[in-house]
mmCIF file of C-alpha atoms (C1' of nucleotides) in Angstrom:
data_model
loop_
_atom_site.group_PDB
_atom_site.id
_atom_site.type_symbol
_atom_site.label_atom_id
_atom_site.label_comp_id
_atom_site.label_asym_id
_atom_site.label_seq_id
_atom_site.Cartn_x
_atom_site.Cartn_y
_atom_site.Cartn_z
ATOM 1 C CA UNK A 23 -114.449 -116.297 -20.382
ATOM 2 C CA UNK A 24 -117.270 -115.751 -17.877
ATOM 3 C CA UNK A 25 -119.877 -117.080 -20.495
ATOM 4 C CA UNK A 26 -121.445 -119.032 -17.555
ATOM 5 C CA UNK A 27 -125.150 -118.554 -17.069
ATOM 6 C CA UNK A 28 -126.977 -118.455 -13.794
ATOM 7 C CA UNK A 29 -127.271 -122.340 -13.876
ATOM 8 C CA UNK A 30 -123.732 -123.016 -14.674
ATOM 9 C CA UNK A 31 -124.347 -123.808 -18.433
ATOM 10 C CA UNK A 32 -122.050 -122.594 -21.152
ATOM 11 C CA UNK A 33 -123.996 -120.065 -22.933
ATOM 12 C CA UNK A 34 -123.706 -120.403 -26.665
ATOM 13 C CA UNK A 35 -122.553 -117.391 -28.555
ATOM 14 C CA UNK A 36 -125.151 -116.632 -31.242
ATOM 15 C CA UNK A 37 -124.813 -113.105 -32.382
ATOM 16 C CA UNK A 38 -127.564 -110.833 -33.867
ATOM 17 C CA UNK A 39 -126.976 -110.926 -37.632
ATOM 18 C CA UNK A 40 -126.773 -107.065 -37.517
ATOM 19 C CA UNK A 41 -123.697 -107.425 -35.450
ATOM 20 C CA UNK A 42 -121.893 -109.710 -37.933
ATOM 21 C CA UNK A 43 -120.030 -108.030 -40.738
ATOM 22 C CA UNK A 44 -120.689 -109.478 -44.041
ATOM 23 C CA UNK A 45 -117.208 -110.298 -44.668
ATOM 24 C CA UNK A 46 -117.393 -112.655 -41.580
ATOM 25 C CA UNK A 47 -120.387 -114.539 -43.151
ATOM 26 C CA UNK A 48 -118.592 -114.854 -46.453
ATOM 27 C CA UNK A 49 -115.393 -116.049 -44.628
ATOM 28 C CA UNK A 50 -117.535 -118.693 -42.761
ATOM 29 C CA UNK A 51 -118.976 -119.825 -46.169
ATOM 30 C CA UNK A 52 -115.594 -119.727 -47.969
ATOM 31 C CA UNK A 53 -114.362 -123.249 -46.769
ATOM 32 C CA UNK A 54 -115.373 -126.518 -48.239
ATOM 33 C CA UNK A 55 -115.989 -128.423 -45.031
ATOM 34 C CA UNK A 56 -118.358 -125.580 -43.783
ATOM 35 C CA UNK A 57 -119.892 -125.168 -47.053
ATOM 36 C CA UNK A 58 -120.843 -129.033 -46.913
ATOM 37 C CA UNK A 59 -122.105 -128.617 -43.440
ATOM 38 C CA UNK A 60 -124.593 -125.695 -44.546
ATOM 39 C CA UNK A 61 -125.684 -127.685 -47.538
ATOM 40 C CA UNK A 62 -126.554 -130.713 -45.490
ATOM 41 C CA UNK A 63 -128.220 -128.426 -43.043
ATOM 42 C CA UNK A 64 -130.352 -126.722 -45.938
ATOM 43 C CA UNK A 65 -131.442 -130.133 -47.081
ATOM 44 C CA UNK A 66 -132.216 -132.024 -43.942
ATOM 45 C CA UNK A 67 -133.239 -129.225 -41.642
ATOM 46 C CA UNK A 68 -131.929 -129.893 -38.088
ATOM 47 C CA UNK A 69 -129.184 -132.346 -37.532
ATOM 48 C CA UNK A 70 -126.967 -133.555 -34.570
ATOM 49 C CA UNK A 71 -123.188 -132.742 -34.839
ATOM 50 C CA UNK A 72 -122.078 -135.992 -34.971
ATOM 51 C CA UNK A 73 -124.070 -137.311 -38.038
ATOM 52 C CA UNK A 74 -121.709 -135.371 -40.426
ATOM 53 C CA UNK A 75 -119.368 -137.245 -42.486
ATOM 54 C CA UNK A 76 -116.559 -134.756 -43.114
ATOM 55 C CA UNK A 77 -113.299 -136.572 -43.191
ATOM 56 C CA UNK A 78 -111.883 -134.412 -40.309
ATOM 57 C CA UNK A 79 -111.393 -135.085 -36.528
ATOM 58 C CA UNK A 80 -114.221 -134.277 -33.903
ATOM 59 C CA UNK A 81 -112.040 -131.388 -32.777
ATOM 60 C CA UNK A 82 -111.839 -129.765 -36.136
ATOM 61 C CA UNK A 83 -115.563 -130.456 -36.723
ATOM 62 C CA UNK A 84 -116.235 -128.658 -33.331
ATOM 63 C CA UNK A 85 -114.157 -125.776 -34.549
ATOM 64 C CA UNK A 86 -116.091 -125.467 -37.840
ATOM 65 C CA UNK A 87 -119.502 -125.513 -35.985
ATOM 66 C CA UNK A 88 -118.245 -122.624 -33.763
ATOM 67 C CA UNK A 89 -117.215 -120.539 -36.664
ATOM 68 C CA UNK A 90 -120.657 -121.157 -38.245
ATOM 69 C CA UNK A 91 -122.461 -120.162 -35.084
ATOM 70 C CA UNK A 92 -120.325 -117.133 -34.401
ATOM 71 C CA UNK A 93 -120.874 -115.956 -37.912
ATOM 72 C CA UNK A 94 -124.495 -116.162 -37.420
ATOM 73 C CA UNK A 95 -125.202 -118.912 -39.853
ATOM 74 C CA UNK A 96 -126.428 -121.599 -37.300
ATOM 75 C CA UNK A 97 -128.325 -121.972 -34.126
ATOM 76 C CA UNK A 98 -127.496 -124.695 -31.635
ATOM 77 C CA UNK A 99 -129.978 -126.568 -29.389
ATOM 78 C CA UNK A 100 -128.402 -128.592 -26.609
ATOM 79 C CA UNK A 101 -130.331 -131.953 -25.733
ATOM 80 C CA UNK A 102 -128.545 -134.215 -23.427
ATOM 81 C CA UNK A 103 -124.940 -134.956 -24.581
ATOM 82 C CA UNK A 104 -125.634 -134.027 -28.122
ATOM 83 C CA UNK A 105 -126.136 -130.731 -29.959
ATOM 84 C CA UNK A 106 -128.632 -130.146 -32.715
ATOM 85 C CA UNK A 107 -127.606 -127.632 -35.214
ATOM 86 C CA UNK A 108 -129.892 -125.841 -37.911
ATOM 87 C CA UNK A 109 -129.553 -123.167 -40.348
ATOM 88 C CA UNK A 110 -130.848 -119.533 -39.540
ATOM 89 C CA UNK A 111 -132.515 -119.436 -43.031
ATOM 90 C CA UNK A 112 -135.144 -117.001 -42.579
ATOM 91 C CA UNK A 113 -133.191 -114.396 -40.738
ATOM 92 C CA UNK A 114 -130.118 -114.869 -43.301
ATOM 93 C CA UNK A 115 -132.717 -114.527 -46.169
ATOM 94 C CA UNK A 116 -134.083 -111.395 -44.636
ATOM 95 C CA UNK A 117 -130.544 -109.895 -44.081
ATOM 96 C CA UNK A 118 -128.732 -111.091 -47.122
ATOM 97 C CA UNK A 119 -131.479 -111.981 -49.779
ATOM 98 C CA UNK A 120 -130.224 -114.440 -52.243
ATOM 99 C CA UNK A 121 -126.993 -115.228 -50.624
ATOM 100 C CA UNK A 122 -127.881 -118.632 -49.413
ATOM 101 C CA UNK A 123 -129.817 -119.606 -52.516
ATOM 102 C CA UNK A 124 -126.911 -118.497 -54.526
ATOM 103 C CA UNK A 125 -124.331 -120.605 -52.618
ATOM 104 C CA UNK A 126 -126.636 -123.638 -52.118
ATOM 105 C CA UNK A 127 -127.971 -123.925 -55.715
ATOM 106 C CA UNK A 128 -124.607 -124.003 -57.169
ATOM 107 C CA UNK A 129 -124.744 -126.583 -59.853
ATOM 108 C CA UNK A 130 -121.033 -127.439 -60.004
ATOM 109 C CA UNK A 131 -118.002 -126.554 -57.893
ATOM 110 C CA UNK A 132 -115.593 -127.212 -60.791
ATOM 111 C CA UNK B 16 -94.464 -118.946 -64.941
ATOM 112 C CA UNK B 17 -94.557 -119.107 -68.701
ATOM 113 C CA UNK B 18 -97.731 -116.762 -68.863
ATOM 114 C CA UNK B 19 -95.738 -115.062 -71.787
ATOM 115 C CA UNK B 20 -97.765 -114.579 -75.058
ATOM 116 C CA UNK B 21 -96.708 -114.785 -78.504
ATOM 117 C CA UNK B 22 -95.863 -111.161 -78.455
ATOM 118 C CA UNK B 23 -94.099 -111.053 -75.038
ATOM 119 C CA UNK B 24 -96.966 -109.452 -73.124
ATOM 120 C CA UNK B 25 -98.045 -110.905 -69.856
ATOM 121 C CA UNK B 26 -101.254 -112.642 -70.162
ATOM 122 C CA UNK B 27 -103.872 -111.770 -67.525
ATOM 123 C CA UNK B 28 -105.179 -114.928 -66.112
ATOM 124 C CA UNK B 29 -108.972 -114.608 -66.144
ATOM 125 C CA UNK B 30 -110.602 -117.988 -65.541
ATOM 126 C CA UNK B 31 -113.870 -119.453 -66.865
ATOM 127 C CA UNK B 32 -116.400 -118.962 -63.898
ATOM 128 C CA UNK B 33 -117.103 -122.719 -64.284
ATOM 129 C CA UNK B 34 -113.381 -123.256 -63.285
ATOM 130 C CA UNK B 35 -113.547 -121.387 -60.253
ATOM 131 C CA UNK B 36 -114.921 -123.129 -56.920
ATOM 132 C CA UNK B 37 -117.530 -121.370 -55.003
ATOM 133 C CA UNK B 38 -115.320 -121.118 -52.037
ATOM 134 C CA UNK B 39 -112.742 -118.982 -53.957
ATOM 135 C CA UNK B 40 -115.483 -116.565 -55.058
ATOM 136 C CA UNK B 41 -116.626 -116.272 -51.421
ATOM 137 C CA UNK B 42 -113.179 -115.981 -50.113
ATOM 138 C CA UNK B 43 -112.255 -113.281 -52.566
ATOM 139 C CA UNK B 44 -115.254 -111.320 -51.332
ATOM 140 C CA UNK B 45 -114.483 -112.023 -47.685
ATOM 141 C CA UNK B 46 -112.164 -109.113 -47.278
ATOM 142 C CA UNK B 47 -112.867 -105.637 -46.403
ATOM 143 C CA UNK B 48 -110.624 -103.973 -48.865
ATOM 144 C CA UNK B 49 -111.681 -106.243 -51.935
ATOM 145 C CA UNK B 50 -115.280 -105.867 -51.001
ATOM 146 C CA UNK B 51 -114.798 -102.176 -51.188
ATOM 147 C CA UNK B 52 -113.340 -102.350 -54.519
ATOM 148 C CA UNK B 53 -116.155 -104.653 -55.734
ATOM 149 C CA UNK B 54 -118.792 -102.305 -54.502
ATOM 150 C CA UNK B 55 -117.067 -99.288 -56.137
ATOM 151 C CA UNK B 56 -117.023 -101.272 -59.446
ATOM 152 C CA UNK B 57 -120.663 -101.942 -58.960
ATOM 153 C CA UNK B 58 -121.560 -98.228 -58.731
ATOM 154 C CA UNK B 59 -119.088 -96.729 -61.051
ATOM 155 C CA UNK B 60 -118.846 -99.379 -63.834
ATOM 156 C CA UNK B 61 -115.317 -99.421 -65.104
ATOM 157 C CA UNK B 62 -112.428 -97.879 -63.176
ATOM 158 C CA UNK B 63 -108.691 -97.588 -63.358
ATOM 159 C CA UNK B 64 -106.583 -99.111 -60.784
ATOM 160 C CA UNK B 65 -105.009 -96.002 -59.380
ATOM 161 C CA UNK B 66 -108.385 -94.285 -58.746
ATOM 162 C CA UNK B 67 -109.244 -96.251 -55.565
ATOM 163 C CA UNK B 68 -108.774 -94.925 -52.147
ATOM 164 C CA UNK B 69 -108.003 -98.031 -49.973
ATOM 165 C CA UNK B 70 -105.410 -97.002 -47.409
ATOM 166 C CA UNK B 71 -103.021 -99.628 -48.517
ATOM 167 C CA UNK B 72 -99.825 -99.252 -50.542
ATOM 168 C CA UNK B 73 -99.997 -100.040 -54.315
ATOM 169 C CA UNK B 74 -98.202 -103.413 -53.690
ATOM 170 C CA UNK B 75 -101.242 -104.488 -51.655
ATOM 171 C CA UNK B 76 -103.682 -102.987 -54.146
ATOM 172 C CA UNK B 77 -102.232 -104.940 -56.791
ATOM 173 C CA UNK B 78 -102.404 -108.145 -54.794
ATOM 174 C CA UNK B 79 -105.990 -107.596 -54.076
ATOM 175 C CA UNK B 80 -106.752 -106.917 -57.999
ATOM 176 C CA UNK B 81 -105.026 -110.154 -58.809
ATOM 177 C CA UNK B 82 -106.888 -112.209 -56.256
ATOM 178 C CA UNK B 83 -110.249 -110.647 -57.686
ATOM 179 C CA UNK B 84 -109.231 -111.322 -61.110
ATOM 180 C CA UNK B 85 -108.397 -115.000 -60.538
ATOM 181 C CA UNK B 86 -111.457 -115.659 -58.707
ATOM 182 C CA UNK B 87 -113.331 -114.640 -61.679
ATOM 183 C CA UNK B 88 -114.802 -111.443 -60.249
ATOM 184 C CA UNK B 89 -113.203 -108.833 -62.588
ATOM 185 C CA UNK B 90 -111.998 -108.325 -66.126
ATOM 186 C CA UNK B 91 -108.908 -106.129 -66.912
ATOM 187 C CA UNK B 92 -108.471 -103.992 -69.809
ATOM 188 C CA UNK B 93 -104.786 -102.805 -70.530
ATOM 189 C CA UNK B 94 -104.742 -99.385 -71.848
ATOM 190 C CA UNK B 95 -101.229 -97.756 -72.059
ATOM 191 C CA UNK B 96 -99.543 -97.800 -68.574
ATOM 192 C CA UNK B 97 -102.778 -97.975 -66.789
ATOM 193 C CA UNK B 98 -105.397 -100.912 -66.144
ATOM 194 C CA UNK B 99 -109.283 -100.578 -66.387
ATOM 195 C CA UNK B 100 -110.995 -102.950 -64.260
ATOM 196 C CA UNK B 101 -114.785 -104.036 -64.286
ATOM 197 C CA UNK B 102 -117.035 -106.409 -62.653
ATOM 198 C CA UNK B 103 -118.014 -109.485 -64.520
ATOM 199 C CA UNK B 104 -121.607 -108.604 -63.475
ATOM 200 C CA UNK B 105 -123.652 -110.730 -66.018
ATOM 201 C CA UNK B 106 -121.395 -113.878 -65.867
ATOM 202 C CA UNK B 107 -121.511 -113.745 -62.231
ATOM 203 C CA UNK B 108 -125.099 -113.037 -62.088
ATOM 204 C CA UNK B 109 -125.945 -116.013 -64.248
ATOM 205 C CA UNK B 110 -123.729 -118.491 -62.468
ATOM 206 C CA UNK B 111 -124.437 -117.310 -58.774
ATOM 207 C CA UNK B 112 -127.934 -115.531 -59.166
ATOM 208 C CA UNK B 113 -128.183 -113.215 -56.223
ATOM 209 C CA UNK B 114 -124.948 -113.635 -54.825
ATOM 210 C CA UNK B 115 -123.680 -110.043 -55.778
ATOM 211 C CA UNK B 116 -127.078 -108.520 -55.039
ATOM 212 C CA UNK B 117 -126.895 -109.897 -51.713
ATOM 213 C CA UNK B 118 -123.467 -108.696 -50.819
ATOM 214 C CA UNK B 119 -123.893 -105.158 -52.630
ATOM 215 C CA UNK B 120 -127.253 -104.179 -51.203
ATOM 216 C CA UNK B 121 -125.911 -104.797 -47.490
ATOM 217 C CA UNK B 122 -127.494 -101.922 -45.734
ATOM 218 C CA UNK B 123 -124.925 -101.991 -42.879
ATOM 219 C CA UNK B 124 -121.688 -103.848 -42.055
ATOM 220 C CA UNK B 125 -122.294 -103.416 -38.353
ATOM 221 C "C1'" DA C 8 -82.990 -90.668 -74.806
ATOM 222 C "C1'" DC C 9 -84.330 -89.546 -70.625
ATOM 223 C "C1'" DC C 10 -87.822 -89.087 -66.862
ATOM 224 C "C1'" DG C 11 -92.036 -89.712 -64.424
ATOM 225 C "C1'" DA C 12 -96.422 -92.162 -63.878
ATOM 226 C "C1'" DT C 13 -98.531 -96.553 -63.262
ATOM 227 C "C1'" DG C 14 -98.639 -101.363 -62.057
ATOM 228 C "C1'" DT C 15 -96.480 -105.822 -61.042
ATOM 229 C "C1'" DT C 16 -93.214 -108.852 -58.818
ATOM 230 C "C1'" DC C 17 -90.426 -110.258 -55.171
ATOM 231 C "C1'" DG C 18 -88.881 -111.442 -50.547
ATOM 232 C "C1'" DA C 19 -89.805 -110.580 -45.928
ATOM 233 C "C1'" DC C 20 -92.737 -110.459 -41.843
ATOM 234 C "C1'" DA C 21 -96.776 -111.055 -38.664
ATOM 235 C "C1'" DT C 22 -101.250 -112.915 -38.213
ATOM 236 C "C1'" DT C 23 -104.868 -115.747 -39.131
ATOM 237 C "C1'" DC C 24 -106.478 -120.261 -40.143
ATOM 238 C "C1'" DG C 25 -107.364 -125.467 -40.761
ATOM 239 C "C1'" DT C 26 -105.813 -129.561 -38.528
ATOM 240 C "C1'" DC C 27 -104.455 -132.795 -35.094
ATOM 241 C "C1'" DG C 28 -103.975 -135.533 -30.532
ATOM 242 C "C1'" DA C 29 -104.968 -135.259 -25.873
ATOM 243 C "C1'" DA C 30 -107.089 -133.756 -22.055
ATOM 244 C "C1'" DC C 31 -111.425 -132.557 -20.230
ATOM 245 C "C1'" DA C 32 -116.562 -131.887 -19.302
ATOM 246 C "C1'" DA C 33 -121.188 -133.364 -18.843
ATOM 247 C "C1'" DG C 34 -124.689 -136.550 -19.577
ATOM 248 C "C1'" DC C 35 -126.786 -141.243 -20.208
ATOM 249 C "C1'" DT C 36 -127.107 -146.257 -18.862
ATOM 250 C "C1'" DC C 37 -126.150 -150.283 -16.446
ATOM 251 C "C1'" DG D 19 -120.630 -144.998 -9.247
ATOM 252 C "C1'" DA D 20 -118.152 -146.949 -13.384
ATOM 253 C "C1'" DG D 21 -118.035 -146.697 -17.974
ATOM 254 C "C1'" DC D 22 -119.476 -145.238 -22.513
ATOM 255 C "C1'" DT D 23 -120.738 -141.398 -25.741
ATOM 256 C "C1'" DT D 24 -120.821 -136.798 -27.266
ATOM 257 C "C1'" DG D 25 -118.857 -132.802 -27.761
ATOM 258 C "C1'" DT D 26 -115.438 -128.567 -26.104
ATOM 259 C "C1'" DT D 27 -110.926 -126.740 -25.213
ATOM 260 C "C1'" DC D 28 -106.005 -126.596 -25.151
ATOM 261 C "C1'" DG D 29 -101.558 -126.183 -27.228
ATOM 262 C "C1'" DA D 30 -98.986 -127.258 -31.216
ATOM 263 C "C1'" DC D 31 -97.929 -127.296 -35.858
ATOM 264 C "C1'" DG D 32 -97.800 -126.001 -41.107
ATOM 265 C "C1'" DA D 33 -99.864 -123.483 -44.509
ATOM 266 C "C1'" DA D 34 -102.010 -119.597 -46.299
ATOM 267 C "C1'" DT D 35 -103.011 -114.554 -46.046
ATOM 268 C "C1'" DG D 36 -102.367 -109.436 -45.702
ATOM 269 C "C1'" DT D 37 -99.233 -105.993 -45.616
ATOM 270 C "C1'" DC D 38 -94.897 -103.583 -46.609
ATOM 271 C "C1'" DG D 39 -90.753 -101.470 -49.053
ATOM 272 C "C1'" DA D 40 -87.718 -102.093 -52.715
ATOM 273 C "C1'" DA D 41 -86.663 -103.394 -57.323
ATOM 274 C "C1'" DC D 42 -88.301 -104.003 -61.672
ATOM 275 C "C1'" DA D 43 -91.117 -103.378 -66.126
ATOM 276 C "C1'" DT D 44 -93.828 -100.469 -69.566
ATOM 277 C "C1'" DC D 45 -95.746 -96.661 -71.421
ATOM 278 C "C1'" DG D 46 -96.044 -91.480 -72.601
ATOM 279 C "C1'" DG D 47 -94.328 -87.174 -72.940
ATOM 280 C "C1'" DT D 48 -90.810 -83.623 -73.075
#
DNA sequence: ACCGATGTTCGACATTCGTCGAACAAGCTC
DNA sequence: GAGCTTGTTCGACGAATGTCGAACATCGGT
């Protein structure tokens, strides 16, 4: 994949929001597990990957984090062996005003 | 499917928005063809099914209209042999304030 | 009553997606 | 360095999804 940086670290693919089609953002949000992640991030600010209770294996969790990251929804900070994830709130609100609010302040999924 | 009404007409399945999970709404919007339909409806108000230029066969078009309808995004009025579709704007804005605006006023998909 | 126009439904098909276990990589601690 | 922890990657699998052509259903008009 040649995503290897000058120091041998795997570069995290975090696209510009202008490079992400809306449909990709919407698709990323259109999954229950990922929506729960996004909501937790909106509440708690930054969180470590492992601190989510999602009812799926860590392989699946990792997959969802990747989808969110590549859809431009999250940013990842590497610290030791763990990864800290946070919402790209400001950027998202600027590019899609109202989107996150609408999705996050949903009063009932049923 | 026993969606047959008292007069033999096929009842159109148009759910209450409270019965539709957000993820279903987002999934319905997370498709290029459907997004184009929704945008056209937002601009033109009500339109007849056949008047969309989408680059897919009518079977596929029909499929997408069904997805939109069952996700609570559109309402369908039957008139003779054609169907008139319109966005459920007000309801959607009430339940997901900002969602449609955010998706519709996107300045560039790229 | 026929015919044409408008949509829907029915398989069929290829692609994508969510999920898993297992193997791997990298960092921390003793 | 050995071992534990955290997280990613790699197939594999089944389920869901977008697409199509063909058949069907309805309605309007001639």
